[in-house]
Amino acid sequence: MAARRLPRALKRPLTPKALSSMTRFLEIPADREFFSSCFTETDGRFLLRGDLTPGERERLARLHREIKANRRLISAGPLILLGLLAGVILVFTLFLAGPLLERSLERGLELAFGAQAEVTGLRLSPFSLRLTIAHVEVADRSSPMHNLFEAGPVEVWLDPEALLWGSLTVKTLRLEGLAFGTARTEPGDLPAQEGAEQEEAASPSPPSEGGPDPASVLAAVLDPSALDVEALLSREADRLQVVAARREVEALIREAPRSFEADLDRLSRRLRDLTSRVKELTRTNPSRISDPAALTALVSDAEPLTKEASLLYDEAGALSRAIEDRISRARALERQLRGAVEHDSAYLSSFLRPDGEAIARLLSEVTASILKDEARTYLAYARKGVEACLTLARRREGSPGHRREAPTGRVVHFPVKRRPGFWLRHLSGSGILPGGTLSLELTDLTSHPSLIHTPLTLRLSYTGSPRVGAQGTLDLSKDEPTYTLSLEAEGLELRDRSFPLFGALSATGSASFRASGTYPRTLTAGGSLSLAGPHLAPTGGPGHLVAPLLEGEESLSLTVSYRKQDQEESLEVTSPLFSSLAERLARALDTQKSELASRIEEELEARIRDSLAALSGETTRLDDLSRRSEALRAGAQGLREDLESHRRALEDRISRLRQELLEEKTDEVKEKASELLKDAAGSLLGR
């Protein structure tokens, strides 16, 4: 595509004043910087750069057209459109506005909260731009049979000036009869929500906290009958010698060479074959053989059999030593298992010793767990509200982290002002809840947070028992939204509030809370809670221990500290009462240490029972194999001795035959010598 031709006004030299008079009609700072960067200053004049790319020339021409449009004080086009708009609004309001606006508003609420919304009784006054709604309700996405909130009547005042510029600005929105968590007659989930639920289920969940429930551990310390030994062993698994020893046993059983049986069978076959061959060889009686050559051949035949018997003996010995080595390892592991039980029993008993420091830490963890459960509902409402605001902003400005559309000027009329597509400037609501009245006020909820430069602000008050005041801000103009929250509560009243570990607690008090962070990655929060006149009606063993200690306390003060960074979070609760309470509990519970140790040792013994049985079976199998290998070795040794004895008999027979042959030769020589002497003597006498 050919680059757009630039107007002559941009090609001629510009004075600084002329350039400034152009850029002041651009609203967005990035557009003003880009427009100025397209010119270079030479001798006090600004000249158009010659190295502009086609894209830059296109954008520069578009900005120049918008500058010309913004210079006009009055334009005939908008005036004509205004007249047509007034007529269309009148007809639209009389016949179609109610049903269409009801459905549009329902659709917008469904997109924001991800659940069904119902709007009834909508009436629009076209000239005052006042909107009234008889009733509105939005279902809870996580609990479809309940409403997230409902209200009615609702009054809305729109800004007519903003409508002329294509912006929907709500000056005031007032909610009456506000209620939360009311029941529904029909499920409120959306049909298209199933895929989202599946995607949410498939998404990785945050890692769960390791270790058992702190309440169960504290219950175990305060009441041995409630000790969850399984949870305790699971928590301390990495430090237990029993676990490591069991793994070694499993490795020994799993890696045990099953070739022992095959090797023994193979050696047994060789021994039987060799035995038959040796019997065949030794069947011949050497004394009955008179041929030395035959005897020498038998000796030669015995030599390879002897070597084979020696080799069989060595192989059987090596196999026997390997089997004995595994037997030694199995018996050593058995001793290791029994020693590990003693070590781990002492370690865990020491860990659960009811000392003051351990009990104070557990009291803090249990209190933190209770507070986290109490805050879960309110945090869920806060998260849904923030997600609704983010949905509204991201649909218009793009999700954080994605490439945003290049900023451009907006064709508006002087004075230049870019308006957000949607802007709820002020929302007020009130409702009567059980025990008191709820009032809330929200300002500056918008689809374009970067244009209004003020964060969303929420103020909430609850008049009744207790009295609660809260104020929060949410800045959506950044890629990572930031927020702050402060909360004050007085007149908190607990009446027989049930806590399964201890009993029913009654007290009055106050609370203060501060929080800030970036959504959803970080959160730093802190606060305090003060309870006056705590009284505990015990229902269990731990409660009967704690209740008398609380009776003498006038107040119970708690300090809460919470930090969250991505998927890691920590909640810490401290109180001066924890230390003194823990020390008194420790003295009362010291006698229960032996009972805890006994139960732990029994569980450890049960844990190694299967390993000991496996080791016993493996040892029995190996003992049988060892006896077989020793029998093979003895058989090979017997054959070797038989062959050696037979060889010596053959060699002795050969020696005797040689001796006899030598003696016969000597007699023949003597006889021949005698005959020769006689012949010689006769010859001499005849002469």
XYZ file of C-alpha atoms in Angstrom:
687
model
C 0.000 0.000 0.000
C 1.357 3.393 -0.973
C 2.152 5.790 1.830
C -0.346 8.598 2.378
C 0.648 11.981 0.926
C 1.296 14.546 3.609
C -0.499 17.924 3.516
C 1.409 21.037 2.498
C 0.993 22.548 5.952
C 3.391 19.927 7.285
C 5.942 20.212 4.464
C 6.707 23.901 4.884
C 9.002 25.169 7.688
C 7.223 25.732 10.998
C 8.032 28.186 13.745
C 8.132 26.862 17.321
C 4.886 28.719 18.011
C 3.164 27.127 14.990
C 4.299 23.650 16.018
C 3.115 24.232 19.587
C -0.267 25.456 18.354
C -0.703 22.143 16.553
C 0.386 19.780 19.306
C -1.827 21.400 21.954
C -4.875 20.031 20.143
C -3.739 16.455 20.765
C -5.013 14.887 23.997
C -2.647 11.944 24.507
C 0.968 12.817 25.510
C 2.364 9.974 23.403
C 0.722 11.488 20.289
C 2.171 14.924 21.065
C 5.651 13.443 21.480
C 5.340 11.515 18.227
C 4.101 14.578 16.306
C 7.029 16.698 17.555
C 9.557 13.920 16.822
C 8.599 14.010 13.115
C 10.325 17.423 12.765
C 13.948 18.503 13.129
C 15.005 21.988 14.200
C 17.246 23.904 11.780
C 18.074 27.616 12.249
C 15.093 28.161 14.525
C 12.665 26.433 12.154
C 11.157 22.950 12.296
C 11.438 20.925 9.082
C 9.746 17.622 8.302
C 12.129 14.667 8.602
C 12.908 12.914 5.365
C 13.440 9.438 6.870
C 9.869 8.828 8.018
C 8.593 5.314 7.402
C 5.273 4.745 5.574
C 3.643 3.857 8.891
C 4.898 7.044 10.524
C 3.701 9.146 7.589
C 0.260 7.495 7.814
C 0.008 8.233 11.528
C 1.265 11.807 11.089
C -1.394 12.506 8.435
C -4.117 11.066 10.678
C -3.012 13.216 13.615
C -3.036 16.307 11.391
C -6.659 15.630 10.395
C -7.624 15.284 14.045
C -5.830 18.542 14.888
C -7.897 20.292 12.221
C -11.083 18.750 13.614
C -10.258 19.772 17.175
C -9.651 23.394 16.124
C -13.295 23.869 15.202
C -15.454 25.490 17.816
C -18.742 24.455 16.210
C -19.362 21.774 13.605
C -22.556 21.420 11.627
C -22.319 17.642 11.502
C -22.645 17.047 15.265
C -25.516 19.559 15.473
C -27.470 17.711 12.780
C -26.678 14.406 14.438
C -27.828 15.856 17.762
C -31.248 16.686 16.306
C -31.577 13.258 14.753
C -30.420 11.686 17.993
C -33.095 13.527 19.986
C -35.829 12.231 17.662
C -34.494 8.705 17.708
C -34.214 8.756 21.494
C -37.811 9.916 21.828
C -39.165 7.138 19.582
C -36.838 4.584 21.077
C -37.813 5.514 24.633
C -41.541 5.351 23.965
C -41.544 1.911 22.343
C -38.319 -0.101 22.680
C -36.084 1.328 25.394
C -37.350 -0.631 28.388
C -36.981 -4.237 27.182
C -33.788 -3.584 25.203
C -32.075 -1.754 28.034
C -33.116 -4.439 30.505
C -31.544 -7.132 28.348
C -28.428 -5.016 27.663
C -27.962 -4.345 31.355
C -28.459 -8.030 32.165
C -25.872 -8.946 29.520
C -23.372 -6.450 30.937
C -23.815 -7.761 34.477
C -23.449 -11.346 33.246
C -20.201 -10.478 31.451
C -18.863 -8.735 34.559
C -19.809 -11.366 37.171
C -19.962 -14.567 35.070
C -23.437 -15.574 36.273
C -27.074 -14.932 35.424
C -28.464 -11.448 36.054
C -32.108 -10.385 36.161
C -33.332 -6.808 35.699
C -37.046 -5.980 35.992
C -39.125 -2.814 35.907
C -36.682 -0.609 33.975
C -37.965 2.870 33.097
C -36.048 5.571 31.201
C -36.771 9.298 31.201
C -35.152 10.482 27.922
C -34.896 14.195 28.692
C -33.644 14.042 32.260
C -31.697 10.839 31.461
C -32.952 9.256 34.654
C -33.159 5.480 34.804
C -35.182 3.562 37.403
C -35.109 -0.189 37.980
C -37.593 -1.979 40.202
C -35.326 -4.927 41.006
C -31.915 -6.291 39.995
C -30.182 -9.460 41.137
C -26.960 -11.245 40.142
C -26.309 -14.928 40.877
C -23.190 -16.195 42.609
C -20.982 -18.005 40.087
C -19.503 -20.312 42.727
C -22.916 -21.011 44.359
C -25.585 -20.913 41.611
C -28.510 -21.405 44.030
C -27.677 -18.136 45.814
C -27.435 -14.517 44.703
C -24.192 -12.630 44.890
C -26.292 -9.540 45.608
C -29.725 -8.092 44.884
C -31.174 -4.603 45.193
C -34.267 -2.595 44.399
C -35.354 0.000 43.674
C -32.370 1.362 41.732
C -32.026 4.921 40.382
C -29.459 6.011 37.778
C -28.657 9.568 36.592
C -26.666 9.781 33.349
C -24.488 12.643 32.124
C -26.077 14.082 28.930
C -22.906 15.940 27.922
C -20.920 12.700 27.957
C -23.512 11.010 25.754
C -22.942 13.663 23.077
C -19.288 12.613 22.914
C -20.110 8.897 22.742
C -19.358 8.191 26.398
C -21.639 6.644 29.016
C -21.064 8.485 32.286
C -23.218 7.681 35.289
C -23.253 10.702 37.577
C -25.099 8.947 40.388
C -26.357 5.421 40.971
C -28.392 4.714 44.092
C -29.229 1.221 45.336
C -31.897 0.525 47.924
C -32.720 -2.769 49.583
C -29.212 -4.131 49.067
C -28.819 -7.749 50.202
C -26.143 -10.414 49.821
C -26.255 -14.213 49.645
C -30.024 -14.549 49.294
C -31.476 -17.843 48.054
C -32.644 -18.401 44.468
C -35.424 -20.628 43.146
C -33.456 -21.599 40.022
C -29.726 -22.113 39.366
C -27.952 -18.969 38.250
C -25.035 -20.402 36.262
C -24.655 -19.498 32.593
C -24.863 -22.213 29.875
C -21.561 -21.068 28.401
C -19.955 -21.255 31.807
C -19.296 -25.013 31.693
C -16.184 -24.637 29.557
C -14.912 -21.909 31.853
C -15.527 -24.118 34.880
C -13.634 -26.966 33.215
C -10.798 -24.621 32.353
C -10.767 -23.310 35.912
C -10.715 -26.878 37.234
C -7.849 -27.763 34.867
C -5.805 -24.745 35.886
C -3.147 -25.408 38.491
C -4.369 -24.826 41.983
C -2.151 -23.066 44.463
C -0.009 -25.378 46.499
C -1.621 -26.534 49.703
C 0.079 -25.936 52.988
C 2.227 -28.810 54.110
C 1.713 -30.663 57.357
C -1.400 -31.561 59.285
C -4.080 -29.243 60.581
C -2.579 -27.280 63.513
C -5.799 -27.826 65.467
C -5.301 -31.606 65.325
C -1.698 -31.252 66.525
C -2.745 -29.000 69.411
C -5.554 -31.409 70.230
C -2.985 -34.205 70.342
C -0.827 -32.223 72.758
C -3.744 -31.268 74.989
C -5.569 -34.610 74.696
C -3.542 -37.742 73.822
C -6.722 -39.609 72.929
C -7.165 -37.206 70.013
C -3.618 -37.630 68.695
C -3.598 -38.065 64.913
C -0.467 -40.176 64.680
C -0.873 -40.645 60.926
C -0.796 -36.879 60.369
C 2.173 -36.477 62.690
C 4.182 -39.180 60.902
C 3.295 -37.680 57.530
C 4.488 -34.248 58.621
C 7.797 -35.523 59.987
C 8.363 -38.187 57.292
C 11.505 -36.520 55.935
C 13.157 -36.666 59.361
C 12.218 -40.235 60.353
C 14.796 -43.031 60.146
C 11.998 -45.598 59.867
C 10.962 -44.150 56.527
C 14.529 -44.294 55.183
C 15.030 -47.855 56.475
C 11.765 -49.024 54.885
C 12.888 -47.560 51.576
C 16.142 -49.519 51.823
C 14.176 -52.695 52.537
C 11.952 -52.075 49.537
C 15.038 -51.491 47.400
C 16.630 -54.712 48.680
C 13.514 -56.752 47.909
C 12.959 -55.041 44.566
C 16.581 -55.346 43.456
C 17.091 -58.890 44.805
C 18.662 -60.905 41.943
C 16.200 -63.646 41.058
C 18.998 -65.302 39.044
C 20.173 -67.130 42.176
C 17.675 -69.933 41.553
C 18.574 -70.094 37.869
C 22.288 -70.179 38.676
C 21.784 -72.940 41.216
C 19.693 -74.966 38.766
C 22.355 -74.537 36.101
C 25.144 -75.575 38.479
C 23.068 -78.551 39.656
C 22.682 -79.768 36.086
C 26.406 -79.379 35.501
C 27.126 -81.273 38.733
C 24.854 -84.164 37.747
C 26.427 -84.341 34.305
C 29.921 -84.168 35.741
C 29.097 -86.807 38.363
C 27.943 -89.266 35.706
C 31.081 -88.667 33.652
C 33.323 -89.072 36.698
C 31.579 -92.327 37.631
C 32.084 -93.582 34.085
C 35.771 -92.713 34.290
C 36.399 -94.161 37.751
C 34.450 -97.360 37.051
C 37.628 -98.962 35.533
C 39.995 -100.615 38.058
C 43.571 -99.506 37.286
C 45.008 -102.777 38.643
C 43.312 -104.691 35.859
C 44.968 -102.643 33.129
C 48.420 -103.743 32.027
C 48.833 -101.342 29.113
C 50.667 -98.184 30.198
C 49.384 -96.355 27.127
C 45.783 -97.063 28.128
C 46.526 -95.896 31.636
C 48.114 -92.680 30.311
C 45.004 -92.047 28.184
C 42.816 -92.432 31.275
C 44.984 -89.892 33.137
C 44.575 -87.471 30.227
C 40.797 -87.968 30.311
C 40.713 -87.193 34.047
C 42.500 -83.833 33.740
C 39.636 -81.852 32.034
C 37.131 -83.386 34.421
C 39.261 -82.248 37.346
C 39.461 -78.715 35.936
C 35.707 -78.668 35.378
C 35.105 -79.854 38.943
C 37.406 -77.094 40.248
C 35.578 -74.495 38.149
C 32.233 -75.766 39.406
C 33.550 -75.586 42.962
C 34.691 -71.971 42.480
C 31.401 -70.894 40.889
C 29.397 -72.511 43.660
C 31.611 -70.753 46.209
C 31.156 -67.358 44.536
C 27.391 -67.870 44.426
C 27.377 -68.923 48.067
C 29.324 -65.808 49.064
C 26.889 -63.562 47.120
C 23.933 -65.183 48.855
C 25.589 -64.842 52.254
C 26.277 -61.163 51.534
C 22.580 -60.525 50.842
C 21.654 -62.453 53.978
C 23.993 -60.210 55.966
C 22.428 -57.094 54.407
C 18.912 -58.317 55.189
C 19.793 -59.029 58.818
C 21.550 -55.660 59.121
C 18.427 -53.933 57.776
C 16.314 -55.800 60.301
C 18.532 -54.455 63.094
C 18.385 -50.998 61.462
C 14.566 -51.069 61.422
C 14.350 -51.912 65.088
C 16.898 -49.242 65.959
C 15.008 -46.699 63.835
C 11.833 -47.353 65.820
C 13.652 -46.537 69.047
C 15.260 -43.411 67.575
C 12.085 -42.059 65.934
C 9.965 -42.787 68.975
C 12.321 -40.733 71.111
C 12.469 -37.968 68.488
C 8.690 -37.663 68.074
C 8.077 -37.871 71.800
C 10.547 -35.052 72.284
C 8.869 -33.070 69.502
C 5.439 -33.421 71.090
C 6.683 -32.725 74.567
C 4.207 -30.197 75.997
C 6.697 -27.365 76.475
C 5.482 -23.784 76.622
C 7.110 -22.648 73.379
C 5.557 -25.451 71.316
C 2.087 -24.888 72.775
C 2.325 -21.118 72.211
C 3.258 -21.730 68.571
C 0.349 -24.138 68.125
C -2.085 -21.708 69.770
C -0.947 -19.076 67.278
C -1.373 -21.452 64.321
C -4.848 -22.553 65.451
C -5.978 -18.947 65.907
C -4.604 -18.057 62.462
C -6.524 -20.965 60.930
C -9.762 -19.808 62.599
C -9.287 -16.214 61.417
C -8.542 -17.408 57.879
C -11.795 -19.391 57.838
C -13.713 -16.363 59.146
C -12.266 -14.090 56.448
C -12.781 -16.518 53.554
C -16.341 -15.342 52.732
C -15.445 -11.649 52.784
C -12.316 -12.216 50.710
C -14.407 -14.103 48.146
C -16.733 -11.093 47.770
C -13.756 -8.742 47.466
C -12.108 -10.946 44.835
C -15.296 -11.125 42.765
C -15.681 -7.353 42.905
C -12.091 -6.784 41.768
C -12.477 -9.328 38.953
C -15.650 -7.560 37.782
C -13.807 -4.211 37.676
C -10.884 -5.812 35.823
C -13.272 -7.415 33.331
C -14.824 -4.029 32.595
C -11.450 -2.326 32.120
C -9.721 -5.096 30.171
C -12.523 -5.467 27.654
C -11.817 -1.915 26.566
C -8.125 -1.390 27.154
C -6.732 -4.928 26.701
C -5.384 -7.320 29.274
C -2.167 -6.365 31.076
C 0.864 -7.891 29.490
C -0.580 -7.825 25.958
C 0.459 -5.401 23.237
C -1.843 -2.418 23.301
C -3.064 -0.516 20.286
C -0.851 2.395 19.348
C -2.255 5.586 20.944
C -3.824 8.025 18.494
C -5.642 11.329 18.758
C -9.400 11.306 19.239
C -11.647 13.537 17.148
C -13.305 15.714 19.808
C -14.168 19.387 19.813
C -12.364 22.059 21.715
C -11.695 22.070 24.636
C -9.888 18.834 23.970
C -10.854 16.094 26.437
C -10.869 12.365 25.882
C -13.642 10.623 27.831
C -13.839 7.005 28.952
C -16.347 4.759 27.227
C -18.025 4.045 30.575
C -17.667 5.971 33.817
C -19.645 5.371 36.990
C -18.772 8.473 38.955
C -20.792 7.804 42.076
C -22.699 4.787 43.379
C -24.498 4.666 46.686
C -26.413 1.781 48.170
C -28.074 0.745 51.381
C -29.797 -2.323 52.712
C -31.205 -3.738 55.892
C -29.377 -6.873 56.954
C -29.971 -9.091 59.980
C -28.742 -7.088 62.952
C -28.140 -3.743 61.251
C -28.059 -1.502 58.177
C -25.448 -1.646 55.422
C -24.420 1.453 53.457
C -21.868 1.600 50.694
C -20.459 4.254 48.391
C -18.366 3.644 45.268
C -16.754 6.261 43.017
C -14.897 6.294 39.698
C -15.572 2.845 38.260
C -14.572 3.130 34.592
C -13.696 1.187 31.477
C -10.654 3.442 30.846
C -8.877 3.962 34.210
C -5.912 5.685 32.543
C -8.114 8.616 31.447
C -9.561 9.718 34.785
C -6.339 9.537 36.867
C -8.220 8.729 40.072
C -8.467 5.267 41.615
C -11.710 3.482 42.271
C -12.796 4.182 45.856
C -15.147 2.142 48.021
C -16.556 3.224 51.378
C -18.649 0.840 53.418
C -20.332 1.166 56.778
C -22.460 -1.190 58.820
C -24.524 0.225 61.634
C -25.655 -2.320 64.129
C -23.855 -4.966 66.072
C -21.020 -4.689 65.344
C -20.336 -1.241 63.892
C -18.037 -1.563 60.896
C -16.394 1.048 58.709
C -14.207 0.222 55.720
C -12.527 2.189 52.952
C -10.590 0.844 49.993
C -9.001 2.043 46.769
C -8.258 0.129 43.565
C -5.998 1.655 40.909
C -6.581 -0.080 37.556
C -4.512 2.316 35.448
C -1.390 0.113 35.727
C -0.648 -3.293 34.287
C -0.728 -4.699 37.822
C -3.656 -3.152 39.732
C -2.763 -1.799 43.168
C -5.127 -1.591 46.096
C -5.392 -0.430 49.694
C -7.929 -1.282 52.378
C -8.592 -0.103 55.912
C -11.228 -1.466 58.275
C -12.387 -0.549 61.757
C -14.944 -2.536 63.756
C -16.382 -1.931 67.217
C -18.902 -3.816 69.263
C -17.858 -7.234 68.016
C -19.861 -9.765 69.961
C -19.351 -13.496 70.172
C -22.210 -15.396 71.749
C -21.537 -19.063 72.332
C -19.474 -19.215 69.159
C -18.616 -22.894 68.720
C -15.002 -23.973 68.246
C -14.748 -27.787 67.917
C -11.388 -27.979 69.635
C -12.326 -26.076 72.795
C -16.051 -25.360 73.096
C -18.304 -22.271 72.915
C -16.587 -18.879 73.293
C -18.327 -15.661 74.352
C -16.675 -12.216 74.308
C -16.986 -8.620 73.074
C -14.322 -6.569 71.376
C -13.032 -4.466 68.479
C -10.790 -4.894 65.448
C -8.560 -2.799 63.198
C -7.156 -3.902 59.835
C -4.930 -2.444 57.082
C -3.951 -4.039 53.752
C -2.223 -3.108 50.494
C -0.705 -4.869 47.503
C -0.898 -5.624 43.784
C -3.694 -7.835 42.486
C -3.424 -10.815 42.402
C 0.282 -11.302 43.167
C 1.053 -9.578 46.460
C -0.734 -8.668 49.661
C 0.614 -7.226 52.877
C -1.826 -6.884 55.734
C -1.789 -6.299 59.451
C -4.189 -5.559 62.232
C -5.274 -6.167 65.782
C -8.201 -7.812 67.524
C -9.178 -7.213 71.135
C -11.715 -9.362 73.006
C -12.939 -8.337 76.451
C -14.240 -10.738 79.088
C -13.522 -14.009 77.261
C -15.565 -16.927 78.596
C -15.277 -20.495 77.353
C -17.925 -23.177 77.861
C -15.817 -26.333 77.360
C -17.123 -29.311 75.399
C -13.989 -31.457 75.077
C -10.867 -32.461 76.940
C -8.724 -29.540 75.668
C -11.532 -27.103 76.464
C -11.650 -28.226 80.107
C -7.944 -27.437 80.383
C -8.149 -23.999 78.741
C -11.428 -22.730 80.253
C -10.160 -22.277 83.844
C -7.109 -20.416 82.565
C -9.243 -17.923 80.593
C -11.523 -17.106 83.512
C -8.912 -14.927 85.154
C -8.155 -12.891 82.007
C -9.873 -9.528 81.550
C -9.074 -9.260 77.837
C -7.508 -11.134 74.971
C -5.547 -9.086 72.410
C -4.295 -10.484 69.107
C -1.911 -9.012 66.544
C -2.309 -10.311 62.989
C 0.307 -10.150 60.221
C -0.269 -11.559 56.719
C 1.954 -11.618 53.639
C 1.305 -13.099 50.195
C 3.766 -13.271 47.297
C 2.470 -15.136 44.232
C 1.553 -18.630 45.501
C 3.375 -18.303 48.828
C 1.562 -16.918 51.831
C 2.113 -16.636 55.564
C -0.254 -15.705 58.374
C 1.059 -15.044 61.863
C -0.985 -14.309 64.970
C 0.679 -13.245 68.229
C -0.721 -12.497 71.662
C 0.831 -11.895 75.086
C -1.688 -14.376 76.465
C -0.334 -17.250 74.381
C 2.935 -17.521 76.332
C 1.420 -17.452 79.812
C -1.398 -19.770 78.773
C 1.070 -22.172 77.154
C 3.318 -22.346 80.228
C 0.406 -23.208 82.512
C -0.838 -25.819 80.049
C 2.640 -27.321 79.783
C 2.835 -27.906 83.523
C -0.602 -29.538 83.518
C 0.198 -31.789 80.559
C 3.688 -32.988 81.385
C 2.392 -36.308 82.759
C 0.972 -37.268 79.359
C 4.329 -37.570 77.624
C 4.682 -41.308 78.307
C 1.232 -42.007 76.869
C 2.064 -40.059 73.711
C 5.364 -41.941 73.347
C 3.634 -45.301 73.755
C 1.081 -44.543 71.036
C 3.747 -43.269 68.678
C 5.938 -46.351 69.246
C 2.982 -48.643 68.543
C 2.320 -46.877 65.261
C 5.992 -47.065 64.287
C 6.025 -50.792 65.079
C 2.983 -51.214 62.851
C 4.759 -49.284 60.097
C 7.737 -51.669 60.038
C 5.743 -54.888 60.475
C 5.347 -55.462 56.753
C 9.020 -54.643 56.153
C 10.122 -57.111 58.810
C 7.874 -59.775 57.296
C 9.349 -59.106 53.861
C 12.877 -59.310 55.266
C 12.041 -62.556 57.076
C 10.680 -64.113 53.889
C 13.695 -62.949 51.918
C 16.098 -64.275 54.557
C 14.358 -67.674 54.603
C 14.563 -67.864 50.815
C 18.209 -66.893 50.839
C 19.008 -69.438 53.580
C 17.527 -72.212 51.437
C 19.547 -71.023 48.471
C 22.671 -70.834 50.611
C 22.229 -74.462 51.710
C 21.782 -75.506 48.088
C 24.894 -73.632 47.032
C 26.921 -75.194 49.863
C 25.658 -78.630 48.839
C 26.744 -77.948 45.263
C 30.097 -76.786 46.488
C 30.512 -79.933 48.592
C 29.477 -82.106 45.645
C 32.007 -80.410 43.382
C 34.670 -80.846 46.062
C 33.811 -84.557 46.375
C 34.126 -85.052 42.613
C 37.408 -83.244 42.619
C 38.712 -85.477 45.401
C 37.466 -88.634 43.633
C 39.184 -87.581 40.429
C 42.358 -86.756 42.295
C 42.326 -90.171 44.018
C 41.647 -91.959 40.721
C 44.438 -90.023 39.029
C 46.897 -91.044 41.739
C 45.824 -94.704 41.378
C 46.380 -94.533 37.620
C 49.782 -92.927 38.067
C 50.774 -95.543 40.662
C 49.716 -98.332 38.288
C 51.745 -96.770 35.506
C 54.780 -96.535 37.816
C 54.469 -100.206 38.842
C 54.143 -101.331 35.234
C 57.214 -99.337 34.299
C 59.127 -100.820 37.224
C 58.149 -104.357 36.232
C 59.090 -103.671 32.641
C 62.450 -102.300 33.748
C 63.126 -105.364 35.877
C 62.280 -107.719 32.981
C 64.619 -105.823 30.695
C 67.410 -106.067 33.269
C 67.063 -109.880 33.539
C 67.151 -110.268 29.758
C 70.299 -108.165 29.545
C 71.940 -110.258 32.241
C 71.078 -113.505 30.473
C 72.370 -112.225 27.138
C 75.571 -110.989 28.792
C 76.092 -114.366 30.455
C 75.593 -116.154 27.153
C 78.028 -113.811 25.440
C 80.612 -114.422 28.164
C 80.164 -118.133 27.852
C 80.581 -117.938 24.099
C 83.658 -115.822 24.490
C 85.195 -118.186 27.066
C 84.527 -121.220 24.852
C 86.200 -119.544 21.944
C 89.281 -118.799 23.994
C 89.548 -122.373 25.353
C 89.202 -123.885 21.852
C 92.173 -122.066 20.657
